Tab-separated table of C-alpha atoms in Angstrom:
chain	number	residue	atom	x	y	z
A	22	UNK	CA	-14.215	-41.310	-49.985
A	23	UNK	CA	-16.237	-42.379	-46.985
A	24	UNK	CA	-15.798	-40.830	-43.798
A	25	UNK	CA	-13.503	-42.180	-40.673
A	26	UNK	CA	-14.718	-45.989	-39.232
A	27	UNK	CA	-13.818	-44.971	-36.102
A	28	UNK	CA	-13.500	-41.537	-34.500
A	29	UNK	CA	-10.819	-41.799	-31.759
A	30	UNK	CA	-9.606	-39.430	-29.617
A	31	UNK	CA	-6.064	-40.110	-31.325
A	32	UNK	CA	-8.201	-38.900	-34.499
A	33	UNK	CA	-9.822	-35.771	-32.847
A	34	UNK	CA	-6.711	-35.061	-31.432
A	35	UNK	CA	-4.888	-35.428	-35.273
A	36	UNK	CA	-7.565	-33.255	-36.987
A	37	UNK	CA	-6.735	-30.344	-34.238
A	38	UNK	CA	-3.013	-30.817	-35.237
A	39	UNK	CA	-4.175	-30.535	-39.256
A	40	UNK	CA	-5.923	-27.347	-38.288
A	41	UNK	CA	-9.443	-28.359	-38.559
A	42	UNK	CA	-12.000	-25.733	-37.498
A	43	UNK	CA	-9.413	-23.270	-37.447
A	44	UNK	CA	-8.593	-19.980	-39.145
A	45	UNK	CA	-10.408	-17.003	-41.289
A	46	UNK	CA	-11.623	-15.961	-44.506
A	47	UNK	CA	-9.117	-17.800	-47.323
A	48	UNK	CA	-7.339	-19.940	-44.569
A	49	UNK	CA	-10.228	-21.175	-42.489
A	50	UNK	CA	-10.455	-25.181	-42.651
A	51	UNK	CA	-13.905	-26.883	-41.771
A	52	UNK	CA	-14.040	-29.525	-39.135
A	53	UNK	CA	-15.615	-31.821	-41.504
A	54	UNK	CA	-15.224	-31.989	-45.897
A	55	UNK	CA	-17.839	-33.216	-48.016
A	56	UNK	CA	-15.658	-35.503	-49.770
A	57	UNK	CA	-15.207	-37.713	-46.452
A	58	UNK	CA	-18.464	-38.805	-46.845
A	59	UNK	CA	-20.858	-40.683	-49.243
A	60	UNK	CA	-22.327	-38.337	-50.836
A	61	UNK	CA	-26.172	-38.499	-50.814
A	62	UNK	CA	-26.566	-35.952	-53.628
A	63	UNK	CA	-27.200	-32.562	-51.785
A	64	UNK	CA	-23.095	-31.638	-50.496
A	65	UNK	CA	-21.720	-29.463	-52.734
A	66	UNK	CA	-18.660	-27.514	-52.591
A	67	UNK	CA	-19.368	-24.194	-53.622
A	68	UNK	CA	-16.140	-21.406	-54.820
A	69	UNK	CA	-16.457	-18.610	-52.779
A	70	UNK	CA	-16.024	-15.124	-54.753
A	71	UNK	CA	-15.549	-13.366	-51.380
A	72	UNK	CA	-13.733	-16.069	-49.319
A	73	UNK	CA	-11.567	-17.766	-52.202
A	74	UNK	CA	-11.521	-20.618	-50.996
A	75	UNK	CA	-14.269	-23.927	-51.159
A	76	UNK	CA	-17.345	-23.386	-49.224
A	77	UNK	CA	-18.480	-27.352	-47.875
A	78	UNK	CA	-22.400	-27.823	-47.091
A	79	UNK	CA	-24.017	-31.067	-46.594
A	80	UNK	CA	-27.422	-30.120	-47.492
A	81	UNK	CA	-28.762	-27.814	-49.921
A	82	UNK	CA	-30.741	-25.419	-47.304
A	83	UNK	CA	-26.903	-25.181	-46.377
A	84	UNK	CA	-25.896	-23.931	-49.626
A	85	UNK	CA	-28.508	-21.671	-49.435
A	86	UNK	CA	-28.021	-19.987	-46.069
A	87	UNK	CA	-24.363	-19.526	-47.915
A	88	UNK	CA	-25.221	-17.901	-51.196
A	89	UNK	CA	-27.572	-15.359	-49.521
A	90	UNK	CA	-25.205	-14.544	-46.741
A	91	UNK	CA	-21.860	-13.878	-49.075
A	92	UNK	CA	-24.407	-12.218	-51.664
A	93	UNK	CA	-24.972	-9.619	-48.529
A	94	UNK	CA	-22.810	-6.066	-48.089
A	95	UNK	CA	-21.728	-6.467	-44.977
A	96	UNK	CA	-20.364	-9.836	-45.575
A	97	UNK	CA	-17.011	-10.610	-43.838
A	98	UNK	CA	-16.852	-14.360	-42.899
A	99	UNK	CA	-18.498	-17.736	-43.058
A	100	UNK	CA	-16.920	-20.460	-41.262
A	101	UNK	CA	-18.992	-23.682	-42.019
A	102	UNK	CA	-18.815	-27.080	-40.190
A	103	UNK	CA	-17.331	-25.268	-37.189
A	104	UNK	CA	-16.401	-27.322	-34.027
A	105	UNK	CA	-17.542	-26.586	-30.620
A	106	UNK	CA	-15.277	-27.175	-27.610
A	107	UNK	CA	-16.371	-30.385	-25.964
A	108	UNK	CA	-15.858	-29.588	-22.552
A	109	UNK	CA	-18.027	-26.935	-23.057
A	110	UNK	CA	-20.874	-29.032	-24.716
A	111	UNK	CA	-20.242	-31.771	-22.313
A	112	UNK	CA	-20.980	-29.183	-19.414
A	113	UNK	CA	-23.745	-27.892	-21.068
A	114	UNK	CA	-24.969	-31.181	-21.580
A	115	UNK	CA	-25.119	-32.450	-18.243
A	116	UNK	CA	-26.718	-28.702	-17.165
A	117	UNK	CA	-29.667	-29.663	-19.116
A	118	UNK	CA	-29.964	-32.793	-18.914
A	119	UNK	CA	-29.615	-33.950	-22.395
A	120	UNK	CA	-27.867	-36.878	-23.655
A	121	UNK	CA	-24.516	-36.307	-25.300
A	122	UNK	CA	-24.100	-37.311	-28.764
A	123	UNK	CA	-21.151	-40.083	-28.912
A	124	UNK	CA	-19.385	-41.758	-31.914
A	125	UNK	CA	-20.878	-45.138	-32.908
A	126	UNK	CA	-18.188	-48.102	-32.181
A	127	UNK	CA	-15.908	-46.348	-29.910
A	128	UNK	CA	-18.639	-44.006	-27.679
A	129	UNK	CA	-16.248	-41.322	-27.725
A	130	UNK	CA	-17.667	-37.769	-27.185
A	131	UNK	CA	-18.766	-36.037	-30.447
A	132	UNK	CA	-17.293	-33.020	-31.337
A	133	UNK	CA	-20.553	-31.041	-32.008
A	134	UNK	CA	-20.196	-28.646	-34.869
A	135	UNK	CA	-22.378	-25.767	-36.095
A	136	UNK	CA	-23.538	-25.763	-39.379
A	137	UNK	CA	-22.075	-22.149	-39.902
A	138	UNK	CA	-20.512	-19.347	-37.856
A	139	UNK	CA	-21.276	-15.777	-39.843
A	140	UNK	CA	-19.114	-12.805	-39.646
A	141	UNK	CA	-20.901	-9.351	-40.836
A	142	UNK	CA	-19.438	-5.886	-40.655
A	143	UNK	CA	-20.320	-2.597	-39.579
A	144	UNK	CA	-18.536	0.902	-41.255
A	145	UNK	CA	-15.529	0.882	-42.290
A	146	UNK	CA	-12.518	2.465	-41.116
A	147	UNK	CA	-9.925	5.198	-42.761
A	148	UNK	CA	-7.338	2.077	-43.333
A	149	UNK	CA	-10.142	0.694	-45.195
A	150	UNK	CA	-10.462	-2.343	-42.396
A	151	UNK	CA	-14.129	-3.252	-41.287
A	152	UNK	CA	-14.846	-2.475	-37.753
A	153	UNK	CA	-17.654	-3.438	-35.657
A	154	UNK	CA	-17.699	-6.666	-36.475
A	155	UNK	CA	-20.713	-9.119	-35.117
A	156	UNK	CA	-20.438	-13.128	-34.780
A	157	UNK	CA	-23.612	-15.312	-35.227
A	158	UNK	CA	-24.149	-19.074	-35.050
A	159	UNK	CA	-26.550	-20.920	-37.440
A	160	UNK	CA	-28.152	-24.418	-37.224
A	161	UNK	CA	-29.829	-25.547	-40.528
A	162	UNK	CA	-32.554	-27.786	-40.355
A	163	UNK	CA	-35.567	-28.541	-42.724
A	164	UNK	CA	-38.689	-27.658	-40.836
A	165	UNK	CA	-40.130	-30.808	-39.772
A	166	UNK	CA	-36.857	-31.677	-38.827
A	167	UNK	CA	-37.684	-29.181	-35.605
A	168	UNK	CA	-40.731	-31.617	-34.531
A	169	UNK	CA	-38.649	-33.895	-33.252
A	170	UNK	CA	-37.319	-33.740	-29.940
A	171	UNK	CA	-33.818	-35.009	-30.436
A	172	UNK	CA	-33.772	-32.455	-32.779
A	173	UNK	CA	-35.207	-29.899	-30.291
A	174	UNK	CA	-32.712	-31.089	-27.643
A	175	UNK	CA	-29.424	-30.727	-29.540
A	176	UNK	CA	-30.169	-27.408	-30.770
A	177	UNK	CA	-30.746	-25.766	-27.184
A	178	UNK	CA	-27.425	-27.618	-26.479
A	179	UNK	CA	-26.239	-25.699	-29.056
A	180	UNK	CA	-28.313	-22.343	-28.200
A	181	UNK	CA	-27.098	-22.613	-24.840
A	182	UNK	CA	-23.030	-23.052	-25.728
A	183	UNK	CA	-23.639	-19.665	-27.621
A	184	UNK	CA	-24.814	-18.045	-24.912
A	185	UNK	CA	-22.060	-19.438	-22.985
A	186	UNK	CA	-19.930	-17.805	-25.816
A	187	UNK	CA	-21.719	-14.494	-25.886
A	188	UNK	CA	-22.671	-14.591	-29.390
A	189	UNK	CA	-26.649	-15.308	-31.010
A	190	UNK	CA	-27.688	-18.676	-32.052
A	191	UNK	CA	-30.184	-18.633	-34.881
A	192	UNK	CA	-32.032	-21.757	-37.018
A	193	UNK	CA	-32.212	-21.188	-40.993
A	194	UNK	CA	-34.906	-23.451	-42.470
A	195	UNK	CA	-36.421	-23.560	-46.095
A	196	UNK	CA	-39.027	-21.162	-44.508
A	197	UNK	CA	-36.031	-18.229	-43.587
A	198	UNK	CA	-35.716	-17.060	-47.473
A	199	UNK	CA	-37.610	-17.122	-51.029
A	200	UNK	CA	-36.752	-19.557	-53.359
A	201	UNK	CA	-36.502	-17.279	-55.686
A	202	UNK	CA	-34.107	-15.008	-53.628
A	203	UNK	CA	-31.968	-17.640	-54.094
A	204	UNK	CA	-32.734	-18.592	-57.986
A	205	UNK	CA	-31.743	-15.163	-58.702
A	206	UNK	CA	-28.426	-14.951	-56.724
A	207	UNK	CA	-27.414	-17.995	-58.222
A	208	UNK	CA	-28.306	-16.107	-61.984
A	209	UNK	CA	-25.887	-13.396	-61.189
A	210	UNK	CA	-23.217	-15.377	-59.478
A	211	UNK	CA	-22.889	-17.728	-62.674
A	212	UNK	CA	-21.446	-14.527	-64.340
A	213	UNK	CA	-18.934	-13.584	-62.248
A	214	UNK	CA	-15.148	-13.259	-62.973
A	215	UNK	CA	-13.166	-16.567	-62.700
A	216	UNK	CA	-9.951	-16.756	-60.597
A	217	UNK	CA	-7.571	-16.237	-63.380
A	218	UNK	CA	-9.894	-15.184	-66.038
A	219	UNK	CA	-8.494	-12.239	-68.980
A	220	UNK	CA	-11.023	-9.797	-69.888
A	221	UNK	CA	-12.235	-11.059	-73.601
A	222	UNK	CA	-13.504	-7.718	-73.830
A	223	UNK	CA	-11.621	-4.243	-73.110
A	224	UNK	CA	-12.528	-3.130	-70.009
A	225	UNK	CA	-15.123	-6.051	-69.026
A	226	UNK	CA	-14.668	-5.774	-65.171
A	227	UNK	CA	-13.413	-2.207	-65.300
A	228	UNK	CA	-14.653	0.968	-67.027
A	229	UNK	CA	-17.239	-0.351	-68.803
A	230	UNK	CA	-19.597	-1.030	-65.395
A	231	UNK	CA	-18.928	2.687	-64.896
A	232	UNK	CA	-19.696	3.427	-68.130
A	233	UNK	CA	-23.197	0.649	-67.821
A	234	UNK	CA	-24.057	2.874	-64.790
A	235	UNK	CA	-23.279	6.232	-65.954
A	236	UNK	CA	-26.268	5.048	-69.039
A	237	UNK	CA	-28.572	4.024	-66.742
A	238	UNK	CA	-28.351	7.282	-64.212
A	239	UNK	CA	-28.915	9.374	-67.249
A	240	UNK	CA	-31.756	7.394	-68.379
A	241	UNK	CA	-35.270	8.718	-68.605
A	242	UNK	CA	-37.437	7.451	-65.868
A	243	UNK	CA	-40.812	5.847	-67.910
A	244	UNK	CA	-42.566	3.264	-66.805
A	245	UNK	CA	-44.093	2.573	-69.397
A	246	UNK	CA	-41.635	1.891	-71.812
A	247	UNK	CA	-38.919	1.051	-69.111
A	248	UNK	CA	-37.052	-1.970	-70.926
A	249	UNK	CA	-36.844	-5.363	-68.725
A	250	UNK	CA	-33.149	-5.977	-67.748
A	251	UNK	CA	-32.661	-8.543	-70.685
A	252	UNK	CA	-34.099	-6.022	-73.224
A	253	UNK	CA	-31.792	-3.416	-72.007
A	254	UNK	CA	-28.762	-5.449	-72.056
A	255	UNK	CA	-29.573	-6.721	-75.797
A	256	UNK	CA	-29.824	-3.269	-76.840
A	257	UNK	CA	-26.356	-2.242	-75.050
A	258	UNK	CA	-24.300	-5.017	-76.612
A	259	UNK	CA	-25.636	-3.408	-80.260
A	260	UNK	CA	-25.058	0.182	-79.337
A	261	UNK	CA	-21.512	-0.179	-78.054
A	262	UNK	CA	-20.959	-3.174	-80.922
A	263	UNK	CA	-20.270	-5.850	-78.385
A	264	UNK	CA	-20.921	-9.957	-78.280
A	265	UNK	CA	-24.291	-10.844	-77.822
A	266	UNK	CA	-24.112	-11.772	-73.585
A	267	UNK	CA	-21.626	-9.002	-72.697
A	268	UNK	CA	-24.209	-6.663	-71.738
A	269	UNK	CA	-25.663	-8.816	-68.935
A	270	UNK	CA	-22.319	-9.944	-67.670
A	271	UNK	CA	-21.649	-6.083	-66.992
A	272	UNK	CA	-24.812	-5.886	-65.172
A	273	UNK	CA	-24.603	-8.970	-62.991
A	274	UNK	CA	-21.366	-7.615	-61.642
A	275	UNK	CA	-23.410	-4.550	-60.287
A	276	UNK	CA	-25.725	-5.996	-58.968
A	277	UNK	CA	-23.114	-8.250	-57.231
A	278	UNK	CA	-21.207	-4.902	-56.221
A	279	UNK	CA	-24.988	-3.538	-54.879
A	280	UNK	CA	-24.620	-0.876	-57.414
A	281	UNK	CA	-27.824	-1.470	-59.399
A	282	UNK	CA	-31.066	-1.962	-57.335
A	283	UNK	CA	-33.306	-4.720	-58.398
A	284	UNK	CA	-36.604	-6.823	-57.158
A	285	UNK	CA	-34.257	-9.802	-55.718
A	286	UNK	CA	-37.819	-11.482	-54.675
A	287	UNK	CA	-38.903	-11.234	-57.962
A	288	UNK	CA	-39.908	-14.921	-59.837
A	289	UNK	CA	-37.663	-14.268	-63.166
A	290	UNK	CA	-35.331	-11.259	-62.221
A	291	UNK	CA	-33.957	-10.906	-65.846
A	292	UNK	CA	-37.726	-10.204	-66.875
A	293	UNK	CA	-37.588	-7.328	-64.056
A	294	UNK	CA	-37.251	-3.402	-65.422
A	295	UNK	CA	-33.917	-2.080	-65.760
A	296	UNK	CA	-33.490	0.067	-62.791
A	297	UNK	CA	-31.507	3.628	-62.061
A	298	UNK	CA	-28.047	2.752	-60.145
A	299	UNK	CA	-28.570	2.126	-56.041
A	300	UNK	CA	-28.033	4.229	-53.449
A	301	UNK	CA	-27.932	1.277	-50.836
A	302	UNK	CA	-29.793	-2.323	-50.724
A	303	UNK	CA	-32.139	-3.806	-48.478
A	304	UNK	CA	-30.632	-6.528	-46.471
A	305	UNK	CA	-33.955	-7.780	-44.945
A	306	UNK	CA	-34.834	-10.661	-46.956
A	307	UNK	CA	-34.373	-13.113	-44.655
A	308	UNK	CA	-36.354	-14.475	-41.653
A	309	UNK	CA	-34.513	-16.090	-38.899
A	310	UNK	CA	-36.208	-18.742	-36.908
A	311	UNK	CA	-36.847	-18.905	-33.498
């Protein structure tokens, strides 16, 4: 389905109405969906475990800047294609000088969007609510893409509205995170429990991760004969007489949950050693761009 002809302000105006741009978590609704446009191979619309409901990116440094942020604890939201208010952007606009984008055919004012707004958390509370929660907005852009000074321009339009805002403006580009970081989430994400899905096996997403963890706190510490994480698994499924593949299901799901510790930089994490169960996780993997 190809995207509106012609953006009116009658349009704009109906897509406010429709509650584009608006909401949280499950009920937010992006400004723009992938299916209104031609797709050029790289928009995807990704499930999200944390979210449920269908992530939209138009690019695949998108997706990425995605699958690392809802793979992190503190995760809380990740509003994507979100709209900025024009009058705002227009101001800003004219403040610096820069030309404001406009809609081919009709020149109406574009309604700017930011590739993602990300909500983290801080502790959380006795009701078991996050508190301290902490907005920021993310342009993504493929490096070269920043040597150009269109490019330049719009995003300190953009850096500037989120200053206007009060919250931080950051740029993600194929430079802000490993390639295998993201290899690797994708492995244990391709495991996870499906809306809907039964349990195959007693106690797949229950006990038996308690019971996977309980093994591996009680294990002997050896480096030298410390099975990889595939080993390990294999030799699970035959001790506890389970189908071959349950084993690493169990683990992926900790290491999901944060509960196992593991080299998430590492080129072929299934090849990694089995590690003891994690006290906490390092969240500093990625590099934000000026």
């Amino acid at each position: 389905m190809a995207g509106p002809q012609k953006w009116t302000e009658d349009l704009i105006a109906q897509r406010v109405k429709d509650g584009r741009g608006q909401g949280e978590g499950e009920n937010y609704s992006p400004w723009l969906f992938v299916q209104e446009f031609s797709s050029k191979g790289t928009q995807t619309r990704i499930p999200s475990v944390k979210l449920k409901r269908t992530i939209h990116t138009f690019s695949y440094l998108e997706r990425w800047l995605f699958l690392y942020t809802e793979f992190q604890q503190n995760f809380f939201d990740f509003q994507e294609q979100f709209p900025m208010e024009r009058a705002v952007t227009l101001g800003v606009a004219k403040t610096l000088g820069i030309r404001h984008s406009r809609y081919p055919v009709t020149q109406v004012p574009v309604v700017m969007t930011m590739d993602a707004v990300v909500t983290t958390k801080g502790a959380t509370g006795p009701d078991g609510k996050a508190v301290g929660l902490s907005v920021a907005a993310w342009d993504v852009k493929p490096a070269r893409q920043l040597l150009k000074p269109r490019v330049v321009a719009k995003l300190s339009l953009h850096k500037a509205y989120c200053a206007h805002r009060g919250i931080p403006h950051y740029i993600f580009t194929e430079n802000s995170i490993s390639r295998d970081v993201i290899r690797n989430i994708d492995w244990i994400r391709m495991s996870l429990p499906k809306d809907g899905e039964l349990g195959v096996v007693p106690g797949l997403f229950t006990w038996r991760p308690e019971q996977m963890l309980e093994e591996l706190a009680t294990r002997r510490s050896n480096p030298r004969s410390t099975p990889s994480i595939t080993d390990f698994c294999a030799q699970y499924d035959v001790a506890n007489k389970l189908e071959r593949g349950t084993g690493i299901r169990i683990l992926k799901q900790l290491l999901w949950d944060h509960r196992v510790q593991v080299n998430m930089n590492a080129k072929w994490i299934e090849r990694e050693p089995i590690a003891r169960p994690a006290a906490g996780w390092n969240t500093g993997l990625l590099r934000k761009a000026a």
